[in-house]
mmCIF file with all atom_site columns, C-alpha atoms in Angstrom:
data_model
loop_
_atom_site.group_PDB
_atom_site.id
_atom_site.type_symbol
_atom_site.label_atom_id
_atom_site.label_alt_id
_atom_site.label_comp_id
_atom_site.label_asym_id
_atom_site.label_entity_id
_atom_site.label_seq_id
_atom_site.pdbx_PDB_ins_code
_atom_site.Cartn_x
_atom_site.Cartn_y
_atom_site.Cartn_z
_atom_site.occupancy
_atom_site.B_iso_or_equiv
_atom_site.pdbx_formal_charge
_atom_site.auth_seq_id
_atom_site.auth_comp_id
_atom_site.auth_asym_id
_atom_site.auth_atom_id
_atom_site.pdbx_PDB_model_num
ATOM 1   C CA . UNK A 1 1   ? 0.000   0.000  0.000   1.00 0.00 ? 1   UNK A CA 1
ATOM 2   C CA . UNK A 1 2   ? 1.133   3.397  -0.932  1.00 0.00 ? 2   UNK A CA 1
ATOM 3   C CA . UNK A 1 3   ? 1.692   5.805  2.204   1.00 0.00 ? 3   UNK A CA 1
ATOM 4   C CA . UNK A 1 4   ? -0.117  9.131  2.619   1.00 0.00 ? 4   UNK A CA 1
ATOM 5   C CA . UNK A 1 5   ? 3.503   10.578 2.071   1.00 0.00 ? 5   UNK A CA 1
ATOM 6   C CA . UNK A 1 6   ? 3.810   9.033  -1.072  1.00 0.00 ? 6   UNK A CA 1
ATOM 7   C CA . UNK A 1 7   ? 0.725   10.625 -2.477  1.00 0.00 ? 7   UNK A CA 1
ATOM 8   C CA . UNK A 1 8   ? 1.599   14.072 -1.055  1.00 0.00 ? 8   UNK A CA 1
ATOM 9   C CA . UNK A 1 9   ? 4.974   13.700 -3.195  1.00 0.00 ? 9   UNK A CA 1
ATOM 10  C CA . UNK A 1 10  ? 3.337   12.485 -6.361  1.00 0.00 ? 10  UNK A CA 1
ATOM 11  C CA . UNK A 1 11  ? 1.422   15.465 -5.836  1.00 0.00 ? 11  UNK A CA 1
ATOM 12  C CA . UNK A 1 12  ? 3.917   17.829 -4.888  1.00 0.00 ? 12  UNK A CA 1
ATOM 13  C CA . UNK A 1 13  ? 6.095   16.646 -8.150  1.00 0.00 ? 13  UNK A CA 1
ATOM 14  C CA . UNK A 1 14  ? 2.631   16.713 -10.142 1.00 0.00 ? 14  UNK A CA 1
ATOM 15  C CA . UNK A 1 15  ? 2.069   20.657 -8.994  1.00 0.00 ? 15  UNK A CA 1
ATOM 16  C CA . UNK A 1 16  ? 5.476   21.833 -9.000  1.00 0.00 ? 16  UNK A CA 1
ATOM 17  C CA . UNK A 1 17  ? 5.831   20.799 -12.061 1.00 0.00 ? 17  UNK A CA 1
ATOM 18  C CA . UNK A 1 18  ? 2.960   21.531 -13.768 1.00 0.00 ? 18  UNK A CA 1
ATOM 19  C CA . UNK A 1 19  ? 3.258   25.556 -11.519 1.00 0.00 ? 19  UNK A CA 1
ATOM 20  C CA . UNK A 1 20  ? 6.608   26.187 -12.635 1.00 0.00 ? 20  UNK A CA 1
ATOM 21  C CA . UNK A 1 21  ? 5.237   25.856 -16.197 1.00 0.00 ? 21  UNK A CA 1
ATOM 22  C CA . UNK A 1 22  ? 1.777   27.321 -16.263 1.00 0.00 ? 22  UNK A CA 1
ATOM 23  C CA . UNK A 1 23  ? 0.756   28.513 -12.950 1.00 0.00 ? 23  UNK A CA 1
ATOM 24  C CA . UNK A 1 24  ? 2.037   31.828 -13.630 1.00 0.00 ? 24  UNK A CA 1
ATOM 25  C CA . UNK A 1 25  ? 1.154   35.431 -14.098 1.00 0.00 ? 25  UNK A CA 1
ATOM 26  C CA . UNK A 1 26  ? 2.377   37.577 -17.105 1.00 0.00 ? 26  UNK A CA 1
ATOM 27  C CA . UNK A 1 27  ? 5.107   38.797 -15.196 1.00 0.00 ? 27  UNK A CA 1
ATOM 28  C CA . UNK A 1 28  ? 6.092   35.282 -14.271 1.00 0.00 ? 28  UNK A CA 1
ATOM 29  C CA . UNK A 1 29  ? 5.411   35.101 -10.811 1.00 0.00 ? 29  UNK A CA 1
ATOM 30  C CA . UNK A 1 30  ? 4.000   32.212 -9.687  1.00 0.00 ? 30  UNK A CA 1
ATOM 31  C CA . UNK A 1 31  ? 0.245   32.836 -8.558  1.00 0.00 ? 31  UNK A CA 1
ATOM 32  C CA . UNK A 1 32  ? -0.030  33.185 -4.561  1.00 0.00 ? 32  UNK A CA 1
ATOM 33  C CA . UNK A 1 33  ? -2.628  32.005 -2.395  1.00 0.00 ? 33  UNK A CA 1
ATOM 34  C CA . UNK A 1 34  ? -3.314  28.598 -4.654  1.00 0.00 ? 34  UNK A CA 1
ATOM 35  C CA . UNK A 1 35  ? -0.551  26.468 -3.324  1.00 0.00 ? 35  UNK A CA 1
ATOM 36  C CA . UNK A 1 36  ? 0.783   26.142 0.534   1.00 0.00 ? 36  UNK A CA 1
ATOM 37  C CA . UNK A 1 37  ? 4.023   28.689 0.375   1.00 0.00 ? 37  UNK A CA 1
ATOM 38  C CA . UNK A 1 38  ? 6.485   25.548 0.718   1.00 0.00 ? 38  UNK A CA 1
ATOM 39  C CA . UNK A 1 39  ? 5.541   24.741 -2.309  1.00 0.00 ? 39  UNK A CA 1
ATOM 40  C CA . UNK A 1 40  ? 5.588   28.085 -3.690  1.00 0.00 ? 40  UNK A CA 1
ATOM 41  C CA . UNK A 1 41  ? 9.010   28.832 -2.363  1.00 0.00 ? 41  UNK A CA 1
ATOM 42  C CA . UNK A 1 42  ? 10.447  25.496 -3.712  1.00 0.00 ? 42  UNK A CA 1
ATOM 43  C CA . UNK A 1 43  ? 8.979   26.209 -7.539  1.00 0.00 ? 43  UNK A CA 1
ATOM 44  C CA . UNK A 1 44  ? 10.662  29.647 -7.504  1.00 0.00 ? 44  UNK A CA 1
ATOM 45  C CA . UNK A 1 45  ? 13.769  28.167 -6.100  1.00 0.00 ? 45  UNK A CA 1
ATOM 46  C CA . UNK A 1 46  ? 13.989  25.498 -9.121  1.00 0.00 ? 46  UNK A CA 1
ATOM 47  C CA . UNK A 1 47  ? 16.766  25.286 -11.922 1.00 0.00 ? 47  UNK A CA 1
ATOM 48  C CA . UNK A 1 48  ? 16.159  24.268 -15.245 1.00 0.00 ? 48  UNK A CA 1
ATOM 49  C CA . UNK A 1 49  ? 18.428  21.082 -14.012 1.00 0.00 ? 49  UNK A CA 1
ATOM 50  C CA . UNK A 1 50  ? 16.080  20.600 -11.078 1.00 0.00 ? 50  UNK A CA 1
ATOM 51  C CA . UNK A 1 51  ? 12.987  20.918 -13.585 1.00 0.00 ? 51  UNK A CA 1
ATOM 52  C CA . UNK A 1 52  ? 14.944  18.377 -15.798 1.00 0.00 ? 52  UNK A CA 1
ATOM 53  C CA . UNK A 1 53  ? 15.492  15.682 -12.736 1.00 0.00 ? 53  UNK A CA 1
ATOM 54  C CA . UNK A 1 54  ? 11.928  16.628 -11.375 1.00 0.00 ? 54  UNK A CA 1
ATOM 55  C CA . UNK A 1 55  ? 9.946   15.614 -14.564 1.00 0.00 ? 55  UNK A CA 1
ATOM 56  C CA . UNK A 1 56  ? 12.342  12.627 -15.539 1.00 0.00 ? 56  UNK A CA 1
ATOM 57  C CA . UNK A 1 57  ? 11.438  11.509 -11.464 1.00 0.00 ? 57  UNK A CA 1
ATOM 58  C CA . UNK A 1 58  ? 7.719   12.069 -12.331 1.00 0.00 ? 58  UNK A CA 1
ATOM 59  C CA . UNK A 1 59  ? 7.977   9.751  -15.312 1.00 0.00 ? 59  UNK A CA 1
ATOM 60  C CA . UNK A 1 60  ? 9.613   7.276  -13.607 1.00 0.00 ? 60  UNK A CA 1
ATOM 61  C CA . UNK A 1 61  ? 7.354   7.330  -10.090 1.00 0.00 ? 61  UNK A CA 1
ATOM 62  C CA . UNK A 1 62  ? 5.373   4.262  -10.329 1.00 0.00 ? 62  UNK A CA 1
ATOM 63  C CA . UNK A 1 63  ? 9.269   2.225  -10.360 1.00 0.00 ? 63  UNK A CA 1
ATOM 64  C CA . UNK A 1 64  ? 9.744   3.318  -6.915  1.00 0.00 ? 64  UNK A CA 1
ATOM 65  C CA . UNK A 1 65  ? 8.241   1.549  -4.212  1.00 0.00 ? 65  UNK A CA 1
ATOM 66  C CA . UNK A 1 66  ? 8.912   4.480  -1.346  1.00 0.00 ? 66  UNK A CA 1
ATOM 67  C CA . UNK A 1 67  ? 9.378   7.913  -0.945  1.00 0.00 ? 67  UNK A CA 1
ATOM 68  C CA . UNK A 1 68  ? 12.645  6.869  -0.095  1.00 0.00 ? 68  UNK A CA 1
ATOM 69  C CA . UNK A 1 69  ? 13.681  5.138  -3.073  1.00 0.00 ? 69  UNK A CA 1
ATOM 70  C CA . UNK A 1 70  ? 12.366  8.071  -4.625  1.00 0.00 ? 70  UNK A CA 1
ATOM 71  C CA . UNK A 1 71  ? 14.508  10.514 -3.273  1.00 0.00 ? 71  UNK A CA 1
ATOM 72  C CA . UNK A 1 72  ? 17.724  8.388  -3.364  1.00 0.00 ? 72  UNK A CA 1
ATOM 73  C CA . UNK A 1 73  ? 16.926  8.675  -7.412  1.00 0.00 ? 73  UNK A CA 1
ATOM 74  C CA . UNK A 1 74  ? 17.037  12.545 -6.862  1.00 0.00 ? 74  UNK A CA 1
ATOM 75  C CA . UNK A 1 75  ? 19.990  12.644 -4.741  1.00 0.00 ? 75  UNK A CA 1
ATOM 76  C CA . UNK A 1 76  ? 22.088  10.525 -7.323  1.00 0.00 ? 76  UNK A CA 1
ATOM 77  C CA . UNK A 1 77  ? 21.262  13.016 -9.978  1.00 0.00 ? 77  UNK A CA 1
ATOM 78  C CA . UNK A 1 78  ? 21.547  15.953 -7.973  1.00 0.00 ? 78  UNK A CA 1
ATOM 79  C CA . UNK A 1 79  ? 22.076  16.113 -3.595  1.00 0.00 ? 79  UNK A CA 1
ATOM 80  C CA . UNK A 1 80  ? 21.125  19.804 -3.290  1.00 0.00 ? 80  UNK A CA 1
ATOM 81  C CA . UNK A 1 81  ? 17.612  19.024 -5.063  1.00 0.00 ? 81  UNK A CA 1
ATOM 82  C CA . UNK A 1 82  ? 17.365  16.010 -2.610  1.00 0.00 ? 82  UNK A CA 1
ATOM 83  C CA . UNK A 1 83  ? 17.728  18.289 0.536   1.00 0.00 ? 83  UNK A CA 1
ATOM 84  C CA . UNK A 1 84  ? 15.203  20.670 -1.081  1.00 0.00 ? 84  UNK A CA 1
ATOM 85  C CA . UNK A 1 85  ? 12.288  17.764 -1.767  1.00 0.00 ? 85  UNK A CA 1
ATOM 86  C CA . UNK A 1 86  ? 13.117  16.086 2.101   1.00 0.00 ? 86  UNK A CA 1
ATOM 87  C CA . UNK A 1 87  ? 12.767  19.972 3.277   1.00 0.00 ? 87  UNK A CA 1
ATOM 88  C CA . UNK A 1 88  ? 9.363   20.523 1.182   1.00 0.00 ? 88  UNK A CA 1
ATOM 89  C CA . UNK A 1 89  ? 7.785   17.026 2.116   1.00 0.00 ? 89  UNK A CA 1
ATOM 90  C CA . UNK A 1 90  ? 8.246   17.731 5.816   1.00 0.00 ? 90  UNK A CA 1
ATOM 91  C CA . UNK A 1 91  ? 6.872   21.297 5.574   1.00 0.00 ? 91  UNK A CA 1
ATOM 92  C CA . UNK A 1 92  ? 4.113   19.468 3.954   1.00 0.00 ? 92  UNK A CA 1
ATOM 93  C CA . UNK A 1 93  ? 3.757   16.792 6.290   1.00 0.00 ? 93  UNK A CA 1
ATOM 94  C CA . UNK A 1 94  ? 3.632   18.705 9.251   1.00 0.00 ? 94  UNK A CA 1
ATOM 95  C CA . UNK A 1 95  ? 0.603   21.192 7.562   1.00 0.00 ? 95  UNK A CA 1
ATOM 96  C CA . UNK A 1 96  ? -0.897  17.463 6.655   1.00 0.00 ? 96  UNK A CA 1
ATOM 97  C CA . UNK A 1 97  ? -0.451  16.297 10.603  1.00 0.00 ? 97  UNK A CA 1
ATOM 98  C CA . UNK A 1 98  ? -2.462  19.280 11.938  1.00 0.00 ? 98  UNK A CA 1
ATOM 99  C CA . UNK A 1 99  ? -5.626  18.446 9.554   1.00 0.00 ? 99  UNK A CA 1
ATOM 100 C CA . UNK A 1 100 ? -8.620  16.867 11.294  1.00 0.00 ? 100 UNK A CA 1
ATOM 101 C CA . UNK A 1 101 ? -8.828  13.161 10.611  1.00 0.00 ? 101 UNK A CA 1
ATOM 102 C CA . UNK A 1 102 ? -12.081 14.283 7.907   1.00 0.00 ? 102 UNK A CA 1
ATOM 103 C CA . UNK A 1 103 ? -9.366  16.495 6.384   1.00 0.00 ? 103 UNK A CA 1
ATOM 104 C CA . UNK A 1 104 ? -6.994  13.228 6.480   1.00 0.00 ? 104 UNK A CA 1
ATOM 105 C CA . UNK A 1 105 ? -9.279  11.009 5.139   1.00 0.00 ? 105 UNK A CA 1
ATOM 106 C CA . UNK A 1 106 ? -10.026 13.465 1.946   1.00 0.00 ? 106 UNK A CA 1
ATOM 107 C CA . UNK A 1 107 ? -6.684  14.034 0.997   1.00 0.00 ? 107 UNK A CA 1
ATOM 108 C CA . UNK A 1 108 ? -5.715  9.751  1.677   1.00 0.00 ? 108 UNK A CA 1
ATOM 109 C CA . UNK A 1 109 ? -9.152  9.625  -0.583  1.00 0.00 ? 109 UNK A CA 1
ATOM 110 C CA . UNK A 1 110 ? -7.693  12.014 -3.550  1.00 0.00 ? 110 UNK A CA 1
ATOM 111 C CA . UNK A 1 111 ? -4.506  10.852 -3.514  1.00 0.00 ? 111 UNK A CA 1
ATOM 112 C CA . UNK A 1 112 ? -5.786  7.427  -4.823  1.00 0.00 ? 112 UNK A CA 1
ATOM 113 C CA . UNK A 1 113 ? -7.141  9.676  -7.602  1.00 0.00 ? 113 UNK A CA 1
ATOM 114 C CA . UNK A 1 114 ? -4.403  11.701 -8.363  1.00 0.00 ? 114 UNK A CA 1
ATOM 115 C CA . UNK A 1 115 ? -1.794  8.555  -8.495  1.00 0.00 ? 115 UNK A CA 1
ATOM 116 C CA . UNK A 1 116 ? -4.006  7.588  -11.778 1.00 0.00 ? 116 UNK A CA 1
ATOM 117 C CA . UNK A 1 117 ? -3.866  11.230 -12.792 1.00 0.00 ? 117 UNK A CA 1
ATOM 118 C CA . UNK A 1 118 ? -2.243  12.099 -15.708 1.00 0.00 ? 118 UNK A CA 1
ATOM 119 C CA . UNK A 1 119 ? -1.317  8.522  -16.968 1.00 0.00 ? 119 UNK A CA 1
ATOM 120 C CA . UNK A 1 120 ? -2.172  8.493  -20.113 1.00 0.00 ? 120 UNK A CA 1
ATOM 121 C CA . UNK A 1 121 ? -0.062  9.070  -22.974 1.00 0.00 ? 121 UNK A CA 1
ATOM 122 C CA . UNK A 1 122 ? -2.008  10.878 -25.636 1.00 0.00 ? 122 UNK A CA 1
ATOM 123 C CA . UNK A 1 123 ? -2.922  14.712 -24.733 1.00 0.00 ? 123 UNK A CA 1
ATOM 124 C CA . UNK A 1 124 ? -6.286  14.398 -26.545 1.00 0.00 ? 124 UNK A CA 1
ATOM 125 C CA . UNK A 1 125 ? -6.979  12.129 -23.134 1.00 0.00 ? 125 UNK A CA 1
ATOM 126 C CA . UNK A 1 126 ? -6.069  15.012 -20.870 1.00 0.00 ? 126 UNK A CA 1
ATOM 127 C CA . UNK A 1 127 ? -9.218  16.344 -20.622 1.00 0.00 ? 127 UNK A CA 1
ATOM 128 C CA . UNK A 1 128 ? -11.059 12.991 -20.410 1.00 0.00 ? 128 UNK A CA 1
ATOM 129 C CA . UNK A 1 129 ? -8.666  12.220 -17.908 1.00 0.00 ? 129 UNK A CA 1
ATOM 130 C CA . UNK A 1 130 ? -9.260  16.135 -15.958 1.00 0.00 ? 130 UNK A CA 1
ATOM 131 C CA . UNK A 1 131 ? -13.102 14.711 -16.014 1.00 0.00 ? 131 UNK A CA 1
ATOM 132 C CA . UNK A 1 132 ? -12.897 11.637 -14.550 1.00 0.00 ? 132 UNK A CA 1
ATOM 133 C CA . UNK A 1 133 ? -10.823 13.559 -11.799 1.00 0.00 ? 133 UNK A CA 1
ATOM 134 C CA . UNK A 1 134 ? -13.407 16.247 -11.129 1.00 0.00 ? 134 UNK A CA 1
ATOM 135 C CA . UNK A 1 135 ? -16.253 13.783 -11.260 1.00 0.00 ? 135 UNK A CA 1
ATOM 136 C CA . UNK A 1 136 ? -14.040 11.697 -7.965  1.00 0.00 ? 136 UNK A CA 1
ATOM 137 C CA . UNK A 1 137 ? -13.110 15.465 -6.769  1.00 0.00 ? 137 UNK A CA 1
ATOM 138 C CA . UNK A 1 138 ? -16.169 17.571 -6.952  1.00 0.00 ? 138 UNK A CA 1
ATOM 139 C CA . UNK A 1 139 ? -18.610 15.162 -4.979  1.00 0.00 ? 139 UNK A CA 1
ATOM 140 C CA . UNK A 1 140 ? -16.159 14.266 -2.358  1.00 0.00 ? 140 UNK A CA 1
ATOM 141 C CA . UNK A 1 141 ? -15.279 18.104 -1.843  1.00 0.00 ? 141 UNK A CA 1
ATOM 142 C CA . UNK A 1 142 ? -19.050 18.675 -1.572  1.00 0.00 ? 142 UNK A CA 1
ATOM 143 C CA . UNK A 1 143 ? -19.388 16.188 1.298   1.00 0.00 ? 143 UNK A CA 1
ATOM 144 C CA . UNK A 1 144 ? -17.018 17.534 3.355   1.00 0.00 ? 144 UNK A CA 1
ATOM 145 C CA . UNK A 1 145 ? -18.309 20.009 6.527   1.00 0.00 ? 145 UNK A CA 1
ATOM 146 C CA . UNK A 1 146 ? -17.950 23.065 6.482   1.00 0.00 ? 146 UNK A CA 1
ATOM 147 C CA . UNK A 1 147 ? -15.363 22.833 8.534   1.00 0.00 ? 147 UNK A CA 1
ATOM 148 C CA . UNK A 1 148 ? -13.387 20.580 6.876   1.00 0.00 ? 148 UNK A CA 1
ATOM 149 C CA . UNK A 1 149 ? -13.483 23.040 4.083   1.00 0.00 ? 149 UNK A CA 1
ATOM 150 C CA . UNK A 1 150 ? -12.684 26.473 6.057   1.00 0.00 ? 150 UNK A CA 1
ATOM 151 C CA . UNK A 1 151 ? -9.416  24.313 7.607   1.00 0.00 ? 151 UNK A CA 1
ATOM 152 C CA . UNK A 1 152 ? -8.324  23.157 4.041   1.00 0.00 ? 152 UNK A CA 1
ATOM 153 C CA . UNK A 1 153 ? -8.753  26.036 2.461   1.00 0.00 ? 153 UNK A CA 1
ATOM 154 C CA . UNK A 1 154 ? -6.404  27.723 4.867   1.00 0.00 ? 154 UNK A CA 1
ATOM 155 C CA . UNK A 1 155 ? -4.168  24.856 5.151   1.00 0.00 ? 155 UNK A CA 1
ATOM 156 C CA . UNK A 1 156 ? -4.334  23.338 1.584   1.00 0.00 ? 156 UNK A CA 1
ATOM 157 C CA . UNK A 1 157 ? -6.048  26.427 -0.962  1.00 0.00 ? 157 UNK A CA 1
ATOM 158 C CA . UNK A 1 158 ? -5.561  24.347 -3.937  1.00 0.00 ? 158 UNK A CA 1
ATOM 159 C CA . UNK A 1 159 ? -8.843  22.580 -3.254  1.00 0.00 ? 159 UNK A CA 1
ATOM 160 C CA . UNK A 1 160 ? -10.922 25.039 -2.660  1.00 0.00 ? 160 UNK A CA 1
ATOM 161 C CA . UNK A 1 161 ? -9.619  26.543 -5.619  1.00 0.00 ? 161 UNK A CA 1
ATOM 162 C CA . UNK A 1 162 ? -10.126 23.218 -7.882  1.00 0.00 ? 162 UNK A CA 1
ATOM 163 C CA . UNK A 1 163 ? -13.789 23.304 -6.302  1.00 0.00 ? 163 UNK A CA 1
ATOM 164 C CA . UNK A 1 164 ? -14.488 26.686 -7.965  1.00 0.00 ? 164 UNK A CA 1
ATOM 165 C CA . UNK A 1 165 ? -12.281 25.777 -11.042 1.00 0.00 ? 165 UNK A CA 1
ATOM 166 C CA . UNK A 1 166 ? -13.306 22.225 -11.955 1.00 0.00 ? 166 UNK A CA 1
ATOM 167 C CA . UNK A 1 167 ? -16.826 23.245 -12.662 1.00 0.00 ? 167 UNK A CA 1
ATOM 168 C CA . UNK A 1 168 ? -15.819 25.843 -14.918 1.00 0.00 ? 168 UNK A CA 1
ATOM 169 C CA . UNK A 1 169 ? -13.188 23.966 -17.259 1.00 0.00 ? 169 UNK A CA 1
ATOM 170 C CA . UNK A 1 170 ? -14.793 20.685 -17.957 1.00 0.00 ? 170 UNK A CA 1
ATOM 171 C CA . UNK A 1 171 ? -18.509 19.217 -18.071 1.00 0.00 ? 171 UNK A CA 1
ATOM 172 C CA . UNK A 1 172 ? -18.901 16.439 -15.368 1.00 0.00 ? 172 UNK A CA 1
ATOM 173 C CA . UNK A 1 173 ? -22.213 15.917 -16.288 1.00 0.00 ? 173 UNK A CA 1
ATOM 174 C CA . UNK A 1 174 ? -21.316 14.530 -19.744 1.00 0.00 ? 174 UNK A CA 1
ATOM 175 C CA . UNK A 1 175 ? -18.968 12.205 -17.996 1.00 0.00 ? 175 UNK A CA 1
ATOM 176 C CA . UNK A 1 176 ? -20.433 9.087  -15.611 1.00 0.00 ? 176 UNK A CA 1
ATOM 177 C CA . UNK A 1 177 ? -18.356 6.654  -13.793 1.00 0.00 ? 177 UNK A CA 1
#
């Protein structure tokens, strides 16, 4: 079974990734208030060699049975990056070990979904794929308390942010599990 930390890093690489190239303004700054600042700070901190390792890692993440094997990849290819991902995934950790166990169980819930993300190979599957996400996502959000929502919007603002996005980009209607 894949640990909660291992679905915080597939998502970390997943958004990092994807934010250093197109979560940004026209200025290129990356947008604030979307992503905890960890991983703000780290994205604006990358190289174009730690982009390089980063999306050959993401690639490559379903040959790596732990977080550690993982990161022993990274620090072969580059120790400094290594440091920076340990540094990040504790940040993120500790904001993840303050949740309430609702919070918990959403994110351990959506990180089953966003392991599956994004592996297919054609890009004309993208947005099938972006559906089948928001139809997991969106229903699951909606369930939550409010409370649940208030704490991970100010812990976690990408999902309240992909609950007022989702809607808006793709049709879940036209797509059933």
């Amino acid at each position: 079974m894949i640990s909660i930390k291992k679905y915080i890093f597939l998502f970390v690489l997943f958004v990092t990734i994807s934010g250093k190239a197109i979560i940004t303004n026209t200025d290129g700054e990356i947008v604030a208030g979307i992503l905890p600042e960890e991983i703000l700070q780290f994205a604006k901190d990358m190289s174009p060699e730690d982009i390089k390792i980063l999306t050959e890692m993401a690639s490559m993440k379903h040959q790596f049975g732990s977080q550690n094997e993982l990161i022993e990849a990274i620090k072969e290819k580059s120790p400094e990056l290594a440091v920076k991902m340990e540094k990040l995934i504790d940040g993120i950790m500790h904001k993840y070990n303050v949740l309430s166990e609702e919070s918990k169980n959403f994110i351990k819930e959506l990180g089953g979904k966003l392991n599956n993300f994004n592996t297919l190979k054609e890009k004309v599957n993208k947005i099938e794929e972006l559906k089948v996400f928001a139809s997991s996502f969106l229903p699951a959000y909606g369930k939550l308390s409010d409370n649940a929502k208030e704490e991970l919007k100010q812990i976690f603002p990408m999902f309240d942010f992909l609950s007022m996005t989702l809607p808006k980009i793709v049709d879940v209607d036209s797509h059933e599990n």
